[in-house]
Amino acid sequence: MHTAYITHSSCLKHDMGADHPESPARIHAIEDQLIASNLLDFLRHYEAPKASKTELARVHAIEYIEWVFSQSPHSGRIDLDGDTAMNPHSLNAALHAVGAVIKGVDLVMADKVQNAFCNIRPPGHHAGRASASGFCIFNNVAVAAAHALEHHGLQRVAIADFDVHHGNGTEEIFHDDPRVMLCSTFRHPYYPYCGADSGNDHIINVPLAAGSSGKEFRHAVTEHWLPALERFQPQFLLISAGFDAHWEDDMGGLALKEADYFWVTETLREVARKHANKRIVSTLEGGYALHALGRSAMTHIKSLSEL
């Protein structure tokens, strides 16, 4: 079975300014590397639909959703928080970004593909129930997890997040919902300056010190994530795939390499094979050193597609 590649042209129109690291060039960096490695033609391509307000409201307060819609500017840019802005195309991009991950869940659940990668922006894992944060407007992976639970009737969904920043929005949304396990590695102390001591039986947070390499990362996954996932036995696995822990990404301060992203993807594929009928949907979070982002995402997708 194929790996789905899901994106939408609107994701290229969300622009928070020429100097902002979360730029449209990130989409191109991944696609360019997929083309150069002859991977793109082996993926099954889908256009992301728009998420509905009903789908968003499974994890976001309706007041927040309406506020975001009301803030969408007709021209120029407006700030939702200190580092998250919207231009006239941003709302559309955010809705298609969420819709991509929902589409991935539906395709995998219908056995049309084995797994999926969503090359989308804005990212999502910092967006809380009623807050934009850290370049994120809606929480793409959280909406998809709720969709898997409510629409497809699953009982246990796991989210693996290896972004350099803790997915605090995802944790906030599911902290008291034992149907969703969040396994997260992240640099600490570092933005968003939380997560080190807020875990529980289904929130598995593993902080990493600045400068940590693949050795420390692999130990965290092996010693903390895997026993928890084995106990949880997820029926579906979602991945918040941030590639800003790469050693070339000077915004991150960790030292992962492409081989580490391949290893963690292979490891998660084995969890999904054992417990979740191989069901995985991965969605782009961070990653701002463009060449490293492209290579790392390509490596991740190569593992997903078993090529």
PDB file of C-alpha atoms in Angstrom:
ATOM      1  CA  MET A   1       0.000   0.000   0.000  1.00  0.00           C
ATOM      2  CA  HIS A   2       1.056   3.563  -0.672  1.00  0.00           C
ATOM      3  CA  THR A   3       1.999   6.497   1.509  1.00  0.00           C
ATOM      4  CA  ALA A   4      -0.273   9.491   0.992  1.00  0.00           C
ATOM      5  CA  TYR A   5       1.274  12.918   0.459  1.00  0.00           C
ATOM      6  CA  ILE A   6      -1.229  15.595   1.437  1.00  0.00           C
ATOM      7  CA  THR A   7      -0.829  19.337   0.987  1.00  0.00           C
ATOM      8  CA  HIS A   8      -2.610  22.390  -0.401  1.00  0.00           C
ATOM      9  CA  SER A   9      -1.473  25.442  -2.354  1.00  0.00           C
ATOM     10  CA  SER A  10      -2.962  27.768   0.274  1.00  0.00           C
ATOM     11  CA  CYS A  11      -0.195  26.701   2.656  1.00  0.00           C
ATOM     12  CA  LEU A  12       2.227  28.664   0.452  1.00  0.00           C
ATOM     13  CA  LYS A  13       0.190  31.873   0.817  1.00  0.00           C
ATOM     14  CA  HIS A  14       0.331  32.090   4.604  1.00  0.00           C
ATOM     15  CA  ASP A  15       3.136  34.633   5.090  1.00  0.00           C
ATOM     16  CA  MET A  16       4.123  36.186   8.408  1.00  0.00           C
ATOM     17  CA  GLY A  17       6.844  38.422   6.993  1.00  0.00           C
ATOM     18  CA  ALA A  18      10.136  38.176   5.111  1.00  0.00           C
ATOM     19  CA  ASP A  19      12.197  37.618   8.271  1.00  0.00           C
ATOM     20  CA  HIS A  20       9.886  35.081   9.885  1.00  0.00           C
ATOM     21  CA  PRO A  21      11.417  31.585  10.055  1.00  0.00           C
ATOM     22  CA  GLU A  22       8.072  29.817   9.539  1.00  0.00           C
ATOM     23  CA  SER A  23       8.022  30.608   5.844  1.00  0.00           C
ATOM     24  CA  PRO A  24       6.470  29.175   2.655  1.00  0.00           C
ATOM     25  CA  ALA A  25       9.969  28.063   1.637  1.00  0.00           C
ATOM     26  CA  ARG A  26       9.635  25.202   4.114  1.00  0.00           C
ATOM     27  CA  ILE A  27       7.053  23.492   1.890  1.00  0.00           C
ATOM     28  CA  HIS A  28       9.305  23.863  -1.146  1.00  0.00           C
ATOM     29  CA  ALA A  29      12.371  22.584   0.750  1.00  0.00           C
ATOM     30  CA  ILE A  30      10.638  19.277   1.446  1.00  0.00           C
ATOM     31  CA  GLU A  31       9.179  18.903  -2.045  1.00  0.00           C
ATOM     32  CA  ASP A  32      12.504  19.751  -3.685  1.00  0.00           C
ATOM     33  CA  GLN A  33      14.255  17.049  -1.683  1.00  0.00           C
ATOM     34  CA  LEU A  34      11.529  14.514  -2.479  1.00  0.00           C
ATOM     35  CA  ILE A  35      11.962  15.282  -6.172  1.00  0.00           C
ATOM     36  CA  ALA A  36      15.760  15.080  -5.979  1.00  0.00           C
ATOM     37  CA  SER A  37      15.568  11.708  -4.245  1.00  0.00           C
ATOM     38  CA  ASN A  38      12.980  10.344  -6.714  1.00  0.00           C
ATOM     39  CA  LEU A  39      10.518   9.785  -3.889  1.00  0.00           C
ATOM     40  CA  LEU A  40       7.730  12.179  -4.855  1.00  0.00           C
ATOM     41  CA  ASP A  41       6.442  10.065  -7.743  1.00  0.00           C
ATOM     42  CA  PHE A  42       6.075   7.026  -5.485  1.00  0.00           C
ATOM     43  CA  LEU A  43       3.689   8.813  -3.120  1.00  0.00           C
ATOM     44  CA  ARG A  44      -0.060   9.006  -3.619  1.00  0.00           C
ATOM     45  CA  HIS A  45      -0.975  12.692  -3.857  1.00  0.00           C
ATOM     46  CA  TYR A  46      -4.067  14.248  -2.298  1.00  0.00           C
ATOM     47  CA  GLU A  47      -5.279  17.811  -1.948  1.00  0.00           C
ATOM     48  CA  ALA A  48      -6.210  18.796   1.577  1.00  0.00           C
ATOM     49  CA  PRO A  49      -9.830  19.804   2.170  1.00  0.00           C
ATOM     50  CA  LYS A  50     -10.853  22.534   4.590  1.00  0.00           C
ATOM     51  CA  ALA A  51     -11.639  21.567   8.152  1.00  0.00           C
ATOM     52  CA  SER A  52     -15.075  22.600   9.389  1.00  0.00           C
ATOM     53  CA  LYS A  53     -15.853  24.563  12.524  1.00  0.00           C
ATOM     54  CA  THR A  54     -17.501  21.425  13.891  1.00  0.00           C
ATOM     55  CA  GLU A  55     -14.262  19.495  13.468  1.00  0.00           C
ATOM     56  CA  LEU A  56     -12.228  22.298  15.055  1.00  0.00           C
ATOM     57  CA  ALA A  57     -14.652  22.483  17.985  1.00  0.00           C
ATOM     58  CA  ARG A  58     -13.767  18.949  19.053  1.00  0.00           C
ATOM     59  CA  VAL A  59     -10.608  20.422  20.610  1.00  0.00           C
ATOM     60  CA  HIS A  60     -10.937  24.233  20.423  1.00  0.00           C
ATOM     61  CA  ALA A  61     -13.379  26.481  22.254  1.00  0.00           C
ATOM     62  CA  ILE A  62     -16.007  27.778  19.856  1.00  0.00           C
ATOM     63  CA  GLU A  63     -15.340  31.316  21.139  1.00  0.00           C
ATOM     64  CA  TYR A  64     -11.714  30.963  20.091  1.00  0.00           C
ATOM     65  CA  ILE A  65     -12.642  29.614  16.672  1.00  0.00           C
ATOM     66  CA  GLU A  66     -14.995  32.536  16.057  1.00  0.00           C
ATOM     67  CA  TRP A  67     -12.352  34.974  17.277  1.00  0.00           C
ATOM     68  CA  VAL A  68      -9.770  33.628  14.813  1.00  0.00           C
ATOM     69  CA  PHE A  69     -12.284  33.933  11.967  1.00  0.00           C
ATOM     70  CA  SER A  70     -13.067  37.503  13.038  1.00  0.00           C
ATOM     71  CA  GLN A  71      -9.368  38.439  13.075  1.00  0.00           C
ATOM     72  CA  SER A  72      -8.666  37.370   9.491  1.00  0.00           C
ATOM     73  CA  PRO A  73      -7.539  40.585   7.779  1.00  0.00           C
ATOM     74  CA  HIS A  74      -8.619  41.845   4.356  1.00  0.00           C
ATOM     75  CA  SER A  75      -5.120  43.231   3.807  1.00  0.00           C
ATOM     76  CA  GLY A  76      -1.802  43.446   5.591  1.00  0.00           C
ATOM     77  CA  ARG A  77      -1.051  41.357   8.667  1.00  0.00           C
ATOM     78  CA  ILE A  78      -2.392  41.157  12.212  1.00  0.00           C
ATOM     79  CA  ASP A  79      -0.796  39.518  15.247  1.00  0.00           C
ATOM     80  CA  LEU A  80      -2.599  36.769  17.145  1.00  0.00           C
ATOM     81  CA  ASP A  81       0.219  36.588  19.675  1.00  0.00           C
ATOM     82  CA  GLY A  82       3.827  37.733  19.910  1.00  0.00           C
ATOM     83  CA  ASP A  83       5.092  35.466  17.138  1.00  0.00           C
ATOM     84  CA  THR A  84       1.969  34.257  15.301  1.00  0.00           C
ATOM     85  CA  ALA A  85       0.480  36.476  12.604  1.00  0.00           C
ATOM     86  CA  MET A  86      -2.196  36.227   9.932  1.00  0.00           C
ATOM     87  CA  ASN A  87      -2.362  37.692   6.439  1.00  0.00           C
ATOM     88  CA  PRO A  88      -5.486  37.518   4.224  1.00  0.00           C
ATOM     89  CA  HIS A  89      -4.636  33.923   3.232  1.00  0.00           C
ATOM     90  CA  SER A  90      -3.706  32.556   6.651  1.00  0.00           C
ATOM     91  CA  LEU A  91      -7.149  31.450   7.788  1.00  0.00           C
ATOM     92  CA  ASN A  92      -7.631  29.471   4.589  1.00  0.00           C
ATOM     93  CA  ALA A  93      -4.185  27.892   5.000  1.00  0.00           C
ATOM     94  CA  ALA A  94      -4.890  26.996   8.629  1.00  0.00           C
ATOM     95  CA  LEU A  95      -8.182  25.329   7.722  1.00  0.00           C
ATOM     96  CA  HIS A  96      -6.541  23.312   4.936  1.00  0.00           C
ATOM     97  CA  ALA A  97      -3.671  22.370   7.279  1.00  0.00           C
ATOM     98  CA  VAL A  98      -6.118  20.856   9.756  1.00  0.00           C
ATOM     99  CA  GLY A  99      -8.078  19.316   6.901  1.00  0.00           C
ATOM    100  CA  ALA A 100      -4.953  17.603   5.605  1.00  0.00           C
ATOM    101  CA  VAL A 101      -4.436  15.630   8.792  1.00  0.00           C
ATOM    102  CA  ILE A 102      -8.131  14.731   9.003  1.00  0.00           C
ATOM    103  CA  LYS A 103      -7.938  13.562   5.376  1.00  0.00           C
ATOM    104  CA  GLY A 104      -4.933  11.442   6.265  1.00  0.00           C
ATOM    105  CA  VAL A 105      -6.832   9.758   9.092  1.00  0.00           C
ATOM    106  CA  ASP A 106      -9.803   9.053   6.799  1.00  0.00           C
ATOM    107  CA  LEU A 107      -7.608   7.607   4.033  1.00  0.00           C
ATOM    108  CA  VAL A 108      -5.749   5.334   6.430  1.00  0.00           C
ATOM    109  CA  MET A 109      -8.908   4.202   8.205  1.00  0.00           C
ATOM    110  CA  ALA A 110     -10.485   3.373   4.828  1.00  0.00           C
ATOM    111  CA  ASP A 111      -7.398   1.286   3.892  1.00  0.00           C
ATOM    112  CA  LYS A 112      -6.814   3.458   0.835  1.00  0.00           C
ATOM    113  CA  VAL A 113      -3.226   4.075   1.967  1.00  0.00           C
ATOM    114  CA  GLN A 114      -1.048   2.555   4.661  1.00  0.00           C
ATOM    115  CA  ASN A 115       0.076   5.887   6.115  1.00  0.00           C
ATOM    116  CA  ALA A 116       0.324   9.574   5.250  1.00  0.00           C
ATOM    117  CA  PHE A 117       2.584  12.607   5.485  1.00  0.00           C
ATOM    118  CA  CYS A 118       1.018  16.068   5.554  1.00  0.00           C
ATOM    119  CA  ASN A 119       3.315  18.784   4.182  1.00  0.00           C
ATOM    120  CA  ILE A 120       1.378  21.696   5.589  1.00  0.00           C
ATOM    121  CA  ARG A 121       1.686  24.977   7.424  1.00  0.00           C
ATOM    122  CA  PRO A 122       0.943  26.715   9.717  1.00  0.00           C
ATOM    123  CA  PRO A 123       2.064  24.089  12.211  1.00  0.00           C
ATOM    124  CA  GLY A 124      -0.176  23.282  15.148  1.00  0.00           C
ATOM    125  CA  HIS A 125       1.196  21.712  18.300  1.00  0.00           C
ATOM    126  CA  HIS A 126       1.501  24.941  20.324  1.00  0.00           C
ATOM    127  CA  ALA A 127      -2.124  25.977  19.700  1.00  0.00           C
ATOM    128  CA  GLY A 128      -4.196  25.389  22.821  1.00  0.00           C
ATOM    129  CA  ARG A 129      -7.884  25.003  23.396  1.00  0.00           C
ATOM    130  CA  ALA A 130      -8.366  28.766  23.248  1.00  0.00           C
ATOM    131  CA  SER A 131      -5.008  30.218  22.202  1.00  0.00           C
ATOM    132  CA  ALA A 132      -2.709  30.751  19.245  1.00  0.00           C
ATOM    133  CA  SER A 133       0.958  30.337  20.097  1.00  0.00           C
ATOM    134  CA  GLY A 134       4.372  29.617  18.642  1.00  0.00           C
ATOM    135  CA  PHE A 135       3.457  30.079  14.938  1.00  0.00           C
ATOM    136  CA  CYS A 136       0.364  27.844  15.443  1.00  0.00           C
ATOM    137  CA  ILE A 137      -3.280  28.855  14.897  1.00  0.00           C
ATOM    138  CA  PHE A 138      -5.228  25.574  15.164  1.00  0.00           C
ATOM    139  CA  ASN A 139      -3.853  22.336  16.572  1.00  0.00           C
ATOM    140  CA  ASN A 140      -3.728  20.137  13.472  1.00  0.00           C
ATOM    141  CA  VAL A 141      -2.698  16.892  15.150  1.00  0.00           C
ATOM    142  CA  ALA A 142      -5.112  17.330  18.064  1.00  0.00           C
ATOM    143  CA  VAL A 143      -8.108  17.853  15.768  1.00  0.00           C
ATOM    144  CA  ALA A 144      -7.079  14.739  13.832  1.00  0.00           C
ATOM    145  CA  ALA A 145      -6.783  12.695  17.028  1.00  0.00           C
ATOM    146  CA  ALA A 146     -10.243  13.810  18.132  1.00  0.00           C
ATOM    147  CA  HIS A 147     -11.570  12.972  14.663  1.00  0.00           C
ATOM    148  CA  ALA A 148     -10.149   9.450  14.916  1.00  0.00           C
ATOM    149  CA  LEU A 149     -11.841   9.009  18.278  1.00  0.00           C
ATOM    150  CA  GLU A 150     -15.219  10.573  17.535  1.00  0.00           C
ATOM    151  CA  HIS A 151     -15.734   9.916  13.818  1.00  0.00           C
ATOM    152  CA  HIS A 152     -14.059   6.520  13.548  1.00  0.00           C
ATOM    153  CA  GLY A 153     -14.935   5.229  17.006  1.00  0.00           C
ATOM    154  CA  LEU A 154     -11.388   4.440  18.132  1.00  0.00           C
ATOM    155  CA  GLN A 155     -10.645   4.188  21.832  1.00  0.00           C
ATOM    156  CA  ARG A 156      -6.863   4.758  21.985  1.00  0.00           C
ATOM    157  CA  VAL A 157      -4.863   7.182  19.841  1.00  0.00           C
ATOM    158  CA  ALA A 158      -1.196   7.995  20.419  1.00  0.00           C
ATOM    159  CA  ILE A 159       0.691  11.122  19.343  1.00  0.00           C
ATOM    160  CA  ALA A 160       4.504  11.059  19.062  1.00  0.00           C
ATOM    161  CA  ASP A 161       6.079  14.531  19.011  1.00  0.00           C
ATOM    162  CA  PHE A 162       9.828  14.885  18.368  1.00  0.00           C
ATOM    163  CA  ASP A 163       9.880  18.626  17.661  1.00  0.00           C
ATOM    164  CA  VAL A 164      12.578  20.537  19.553  1.00  0.00           C
ATOM    165  CA  HIS A 165       9.807  22.474  21.334  1.00  0.00           C
ATOM    166  CA  HIS A 166       7.303  20.815  23.640  1.00  0.00           C
ATOM    167  CA  GLY A 167       3.818  20.442  22.140  1.00  0.00           C
ATOM    168  CA  ASN A 168       2.214  22.324  24.994  1.00  0.00           C
ATOM    169  CA  GLY A 169      -1.039  22.916  23.133  1.00  0.00           C
ATOM    170  CA  THR A 170      -1.461  19.208  22.452  1.00  0.00           C
ATOM    171  CA  GLU A 171      -0.738  18.441  26.099  1.00  0.00           C
ATOM    172  CA  GLU A 172      -3.224  21.035  27.319  1.00  0.00           C
ATOM    173  CA  ILE A 173      -5.976  19.641  25.113  1.00  0.00           C
ATOM    174  CA  PHE A 174      -5.485  15.992  26.076  1.00  0.00           C
ATOM    175  CA  HIS A 175      -3.961  16.222  29.561  1.00  0.00           C
ATOM    176  CA  ASP A 176      -7.140  14.868  31.166  1.00  0.00           C
ATOM    177  CA  ASP A 177      -8.237  12.572  28.330  1.00  0.00           C
ATOM    178  CA  PRO A 178      -6.766   9.074  28.832  1.00  0.00           C
ATOM    179  CA  ARG A 179      -7.896   8.027  25.339  1.00  0.00           C
ATOM    180  CA  VAL A 180      -4.932   9.965  23.909  1.00  0.00           C
ATOM    181  CA  MET A 181      -1.299   9.283  24.800  1.00  0.00           C
ATOM    182  CA  LEU A 182       1.229  12.033  24.023  1.00  0.00           C
ATOM    183  CA  CYS A 183       4.890  11.001  23.865  1.00  0.00           C
ATOM    184  CA  SER A 184       7.094  14.084  23.590  1.00  0.00           C
ATOM    185  CA  THR A 185      10.815  14.807  23.541  1.00  0.00           C
ATOM    186  CA  PHE A 186      11.952  18.429  23.635  1.00  0.00           C
ATOM    187  CA  ARG A 187      14.771  20.711  24.692  1.00  0.00           C
ATOM    188  CA  HIS A 188      14.325  22.034  28.229  1.00  0.00           C
ATOM    189  CA  PRO A 189      14.488  24.679  29.529  1.00  0.00           C
ATOM    190  CA  TYR A 190      13.403  26.234  26.258  1.00  0.00           C
ATOM    191  CA  TYR A 191      10.282  27.667  24.637  1.00  0.00           C
ATOM    192  CA  PRO A 192       7.476  27.161  25.690  1.00  0.00           C
ATOM    193  CA  TYR A 193       9.177  26.646  29.080  1.00  0.00           C
ATOM    194  CA  CYS A 194       6.911  23.872  30.288  1.00  0.00           C
ATOM    195  CA  GLY A 195       6.378  20.122  30.115  1.00  0.00           C
ATOM    196  CA  ALA A 196       9.212  18.889  32.323  1.00  0.00           C
ATOM    197  CA  ASP A 197       6.990  18.099  35.298  1.00  0.00           C
ATOM    198  CA  SER A 198       3.417  18.061  33.950  1.00  0.00           C
ATOM    199  CA  GLY A 199       3.161  14.509  32.634  1.00  0.00           C
ATOM    200  CA  ASN A 200       0.955  11.690  33.848  1.00  0.00           C
ATOM    201  CA  ASP A 201       0.229   8.085  32.882  1.00  0.00           C
ATOM    202  CA  HIS A 202      -0.670   9.063  29.311  1.00  0.00           C
ATOM    203  CA  ILE A 203       1.427  12.243  28.895  1.00  0.00           C
ATOM    204  CA  ILE A 204       5.006  11.010  28.508  1.00  0.00           C
ATOM    205  CA  ASN A 205       7.273  14.058  28.482  1.00  0.00           C
ATOM    206  CA  VAL A 206      11.038  13.560  28.212  1.00  0.00           C
ATOM    207  CA  PRO A 207      13.024  16.814  28.438  1.00  0.00           C
ATOM    208  CA  LEU A 208      16.468  16.902  26.823  1.00  0.00           C
ATOM    209  CA  ALA A 209      19.321  19.195  27.779  1.00  0.00           C
ATOM    210  CA  ALA A 210      20.714  21.696  25.283  1.00  0.00           C
ATOM    211  CA  GLY A 211      23.200  20.019  22.963  1.00  0.00           C
ATOM    212  CA  SER A 212      21.683  16.548  23.332  1.00  0.00           C
ATOM    213  CA  SER A 213      22.417  14.303  20.357  1.00  0.00           C
ATOM    214  CA  GLY A 214      20.907  11.193  18.880  1.00  0.00           C
ATOM    215  CA  LYS A 215      22.261   9.122  21.760  1.00  0.00           C
ATOM    216  CA  GLU A 216      20.148  10.943  24.333  1.00  0.00           C
ATOM    217  CA  PHE A 217      17.151  11.124  22.010  1.00  0.00           C
ATOM    218  CA  ARG A 218      17.203   7.405  21.247  1.00  0.00           C
ATOM    219  CA  HIS A 219      17.543   6.629  24.955  1.00  0.00           C
ATOM    220  CA  ALA A 220      14.497   8.787  25.691  1.00  0.00           C
ATOM    221  CA  VAL A 221      12.413   6.999  23.072  1.00  0.00           C
ATOM    222  CA  THR A 222      13.598   3.522  24.035  1.00  0.00           C
ATOM    223  CA  GLU A 223      13.370   3.914  27.811  1.00  0.00           C
ATOM    224  CA  HIS A 224      10.309   6.165  28.115  1.00  0.00           C
ATOM    225  CA  TRP A 225       8.163   6.206  24.965  1.00  0.00           C
ATOM    226  CA  LEU A 226       8.252   2.541  24.049  1.00  0.00           C
ATOM    227  CA  PRO A 227       7.233   1.058  27.420  1.00  0.00           C
ATOM    228  CA  ALA A 228       4.363   3.541  27.623  1.00  0.00           C
ATOM    229  CA  LEU A 229       3.215   2.805  24.087  1.00  0.00           C
ATOM    230  CA  GLU A 230       3.443  -0.920  24.733  1.00  0.00           C
ATOM    231  CA  ARG A 231       1.212  -0.499  27.774  1.00  0.00           C
ATOM    232  CA  PHE A 232      -1.212   1.789  25.918  1.00  0.00           C
ATOM    233  CA  GLN A 233      -1.481  -0.312  22.728  1.00  0.00           C
ATOM    234  CA  PRO A 234      -2.622   2.517  20.432  1.00  0.00           C
ATOM    235  CA  GLN A 235      -5.107   1.789  17.667  1.00  0.00           C
ATOM    236  CA  PHE A 236      -3.772   4.726  15.627  1.00  0.00           C
ATOM    237  CA  LEU A 237      -0.486   6.638  15.702  1.00  0.00           C
ATOM    238  CA  LEU A 238      -0.123  10.304  14.818  1.00  0.00           C
ATOM    239  CA  ILE A 239       3.255  12.018  14.534  1.00  0.00           C
ATOM    240  CA  SER A 240       3.999  15.689  15.173  1.00  0.00           C
ATOM    241  CA  ALA A 241       7.057  15.713  12.941  1.00  0.00           C
ATOM    242  CA  GLY A 242       9.201  18.686  13.854  1.00  0.00           C
ATOM    243  CA  PHE A 243      12.708  18.647  12.394  1.00  0.00           C
ATOM    244  CA  ASP A 244      14.139  21.615  14.311  1.00  0.00           C
ATOM    245  CA  ALA A 245      16.118  19.356  16.674  1.00  0.00           C
ATOM    246  CA  HIS A 246      18.542  18.820  13.754  1.00  0.00           C
ATOM    247  CA  TRP A 247      22.098  19.923  14.491  1.00  0.00           C
ATOM    248  CA  GLU A 248      22.068  22.391  11.580  1.00  0.00           C
ATOM    249  CA  ASP A 249      18.985  24.204  12.900  1.00  0.00           C
ATOM    250  CA  ASP A 250      20.431  27.034  14.967  1.00  0.00           C
ATOM    251  CA  MET A 251      17.020  27.881  16.434  1.00  0.00           C
ATOM    252  CA  GLY A 252      16.855  24.493  18.148  1.00  0.00           C
ATOM    253  CA  GLY A 253      20.032  23.771  20.069  1.00  0.00           C
ATOM    254  CA  LEU A 254      19.873  19.964  19.859  1.00  0.00           C
ATOM    255  CA  ALA A 255      22.042  17.771  17.641  1.00  0.00           C
ATOM    256  CA  LEU A 256      19.938  15.160  15.859  1.00  0.00           C
ATOM    257  CA  LYS A 257      20.873  13.897  12.399  1.00  0.00           C
ATOM    258  CA  GLU A 258      18.905  12.413   9.523  1.00  0.00           C
ATOM    259  CA  ALA A 259      19.749   8.930  10.788  1.00  0.00           C
ATOM    260  CA  ASP A 260      17.970   9.700  14.055  1.00  0.00           C
ATOM    261  CA  TYR A 261      14.790  10.708  12.237  1.00  0.00           C
ATOM    262  CA  PHE A 262      14.953   7.528  10.180  1.00  0.00           C
ATOM    263  CA  TRP A 263      15.483   5.461  13.330  1.00  0.00           C
ATOM    264  CA  VAL A 264      12.574   6.998  15.253  1.00  0.00           C
ATOM    265  CA  THR A 265      10.272   6.590  12.250  1.00  0.00           C
ATOM    266  CA  GLU A 266      11.239   2.931  11.894  1.00  0.00           C
ATOM    267  CA  THR A 267      10.697   2.494  15.629  1.00  0.00           C
ATOM    268  CA  LEU A 268       7.250   4.082  15.504  1.00  0.00           C
ATOM    269  CA  ARG A 269       6.359   2.035  12.434  1.00  0.00           C
ATOM    270  CA  GLU A 270       7.051  -1.086  14.459  1.00  0.00           C
ATOM    271  CA  VAL A 271       4.723   0.148  17.232  1.00  0.00           C
ATOM    272  CA  ALA A 272       2.030   0.812  14.634  1.00  0.00           C
ATOM    273  CA  ARG A 273       2.592  -2.587  13.017  1.00  0.00           C
ATOM    274  CA  LYS A 274       2.230  -4.343  16.343  1.00  0.00           C
ATOM    275  CA  HIS A 275      -0.766  -2.484  17.749  1.00  0.00           C
ATOM    276  CA  ALA A 276      -2.408  -0.211  15.164  1.00  0.00           C
ATOM    277  CA  ASN A 277      -2.670  -2.213  11.943  1.00  0.00           C
ATOM    278  CA  LYS A 278       0.234  -0.052  10.631  1.00  0.00           C
ATOM    279  CA  ARG A 279      -1.909   3.105  10.839  1.00  0.00           C
ATOM    280  CA  ILE A 280       0.234   6.276  10.929  1.00  0.00           C
ATOM    281  CA  VAL A 281      -0.405   9.877   9.902  1.00  0.00           C
ATOM    282  CA  SER A 282       2.503  12.316  10.239  1.00  0.00           C
ATOM    283  CA  THR A 283       2.225  16.077   9.994  1.00  0.00           C
ATOM    284  CA  LEU A 284       4.874  18.776   9.710  1.00  0.00           C
ATOM    285  CA  GLU A 285       5.557  20.910  12.770  1.00  0.00           C
ATOM    286  CA  GLY A 286       8.880  22.785  13.067  1.00  0.00           C
ATOM    287  CA  GLY A 287      12.132  22.801  11.117  1.00  0.00           C
ATOM    288  CA  TYR A 288      13.690  26.048   9.916  1.00  0.00           C
ATOM    289  CA  ALA A 289      17.122  25.219   8.473  1.00  0.00           C
ATOM    290  CA  LEU A 290      15.781  24.570   4.999  1.00  0.00           C
ATOM    291  CA  HIS A 291      18.353  22.113   3.663  1.00  0.00           C
ATOM    292  CA  ALA A 292      18.305  20.090   6.885  1.00  0.00           C
ATOM    293  CA  LEU A 293      14.506  20.223   6.925  1.00  0.00           C
ATOM    294  CA  GLY A 294      14.283  18.857   3.394  1.00  0.00           C
ATOM    295  CA  ARG A 295      16.739  16.029   4.022  1.00  0.00           C
ATOM    296  CA  SER A 296      15.204  15.090   7.373  1.00  0.00           C
ATOM    297  CA  ALA A 297      11.628  15.083   6.110  1.00  0.00           C
ATOM    298  CA  MET A 298      12.686  13.058   3.063  1.00  0.00           C
ATOM    299  CA  THR A 299      14.327  10.495   5.352  1.00  0.00           C
ATOM    300  CA  HIS A 300      11.182  10.346   7.493  1.00  0.00           C
ATOM    301  CA  ILE A 301       8.949   9.859   4.433  1.00  0.00           C
ATOM    302  CA  LYS A 302      11.330   7.259   2.984  1.00  0.00           C
ATOM    303  CA  SER A 303      10.845   5.197   6.128  1.00  0.00           C
ATOM    304  CA  LEU A 304       7.068   5.639   6.062  1.00  0.00           C
ATOM    305  CA  SER A 305       6.908   4.509   2.438  1.00  0.00           C
ATOM    306  CA  GLU A 306       9.346   1.610   2.970  1.00  0.00           C
ATOM    307  CA  LEU A 307      11.418   2.691  -0.019  1.00  0.00           C
TER     308      LEU A 307
END
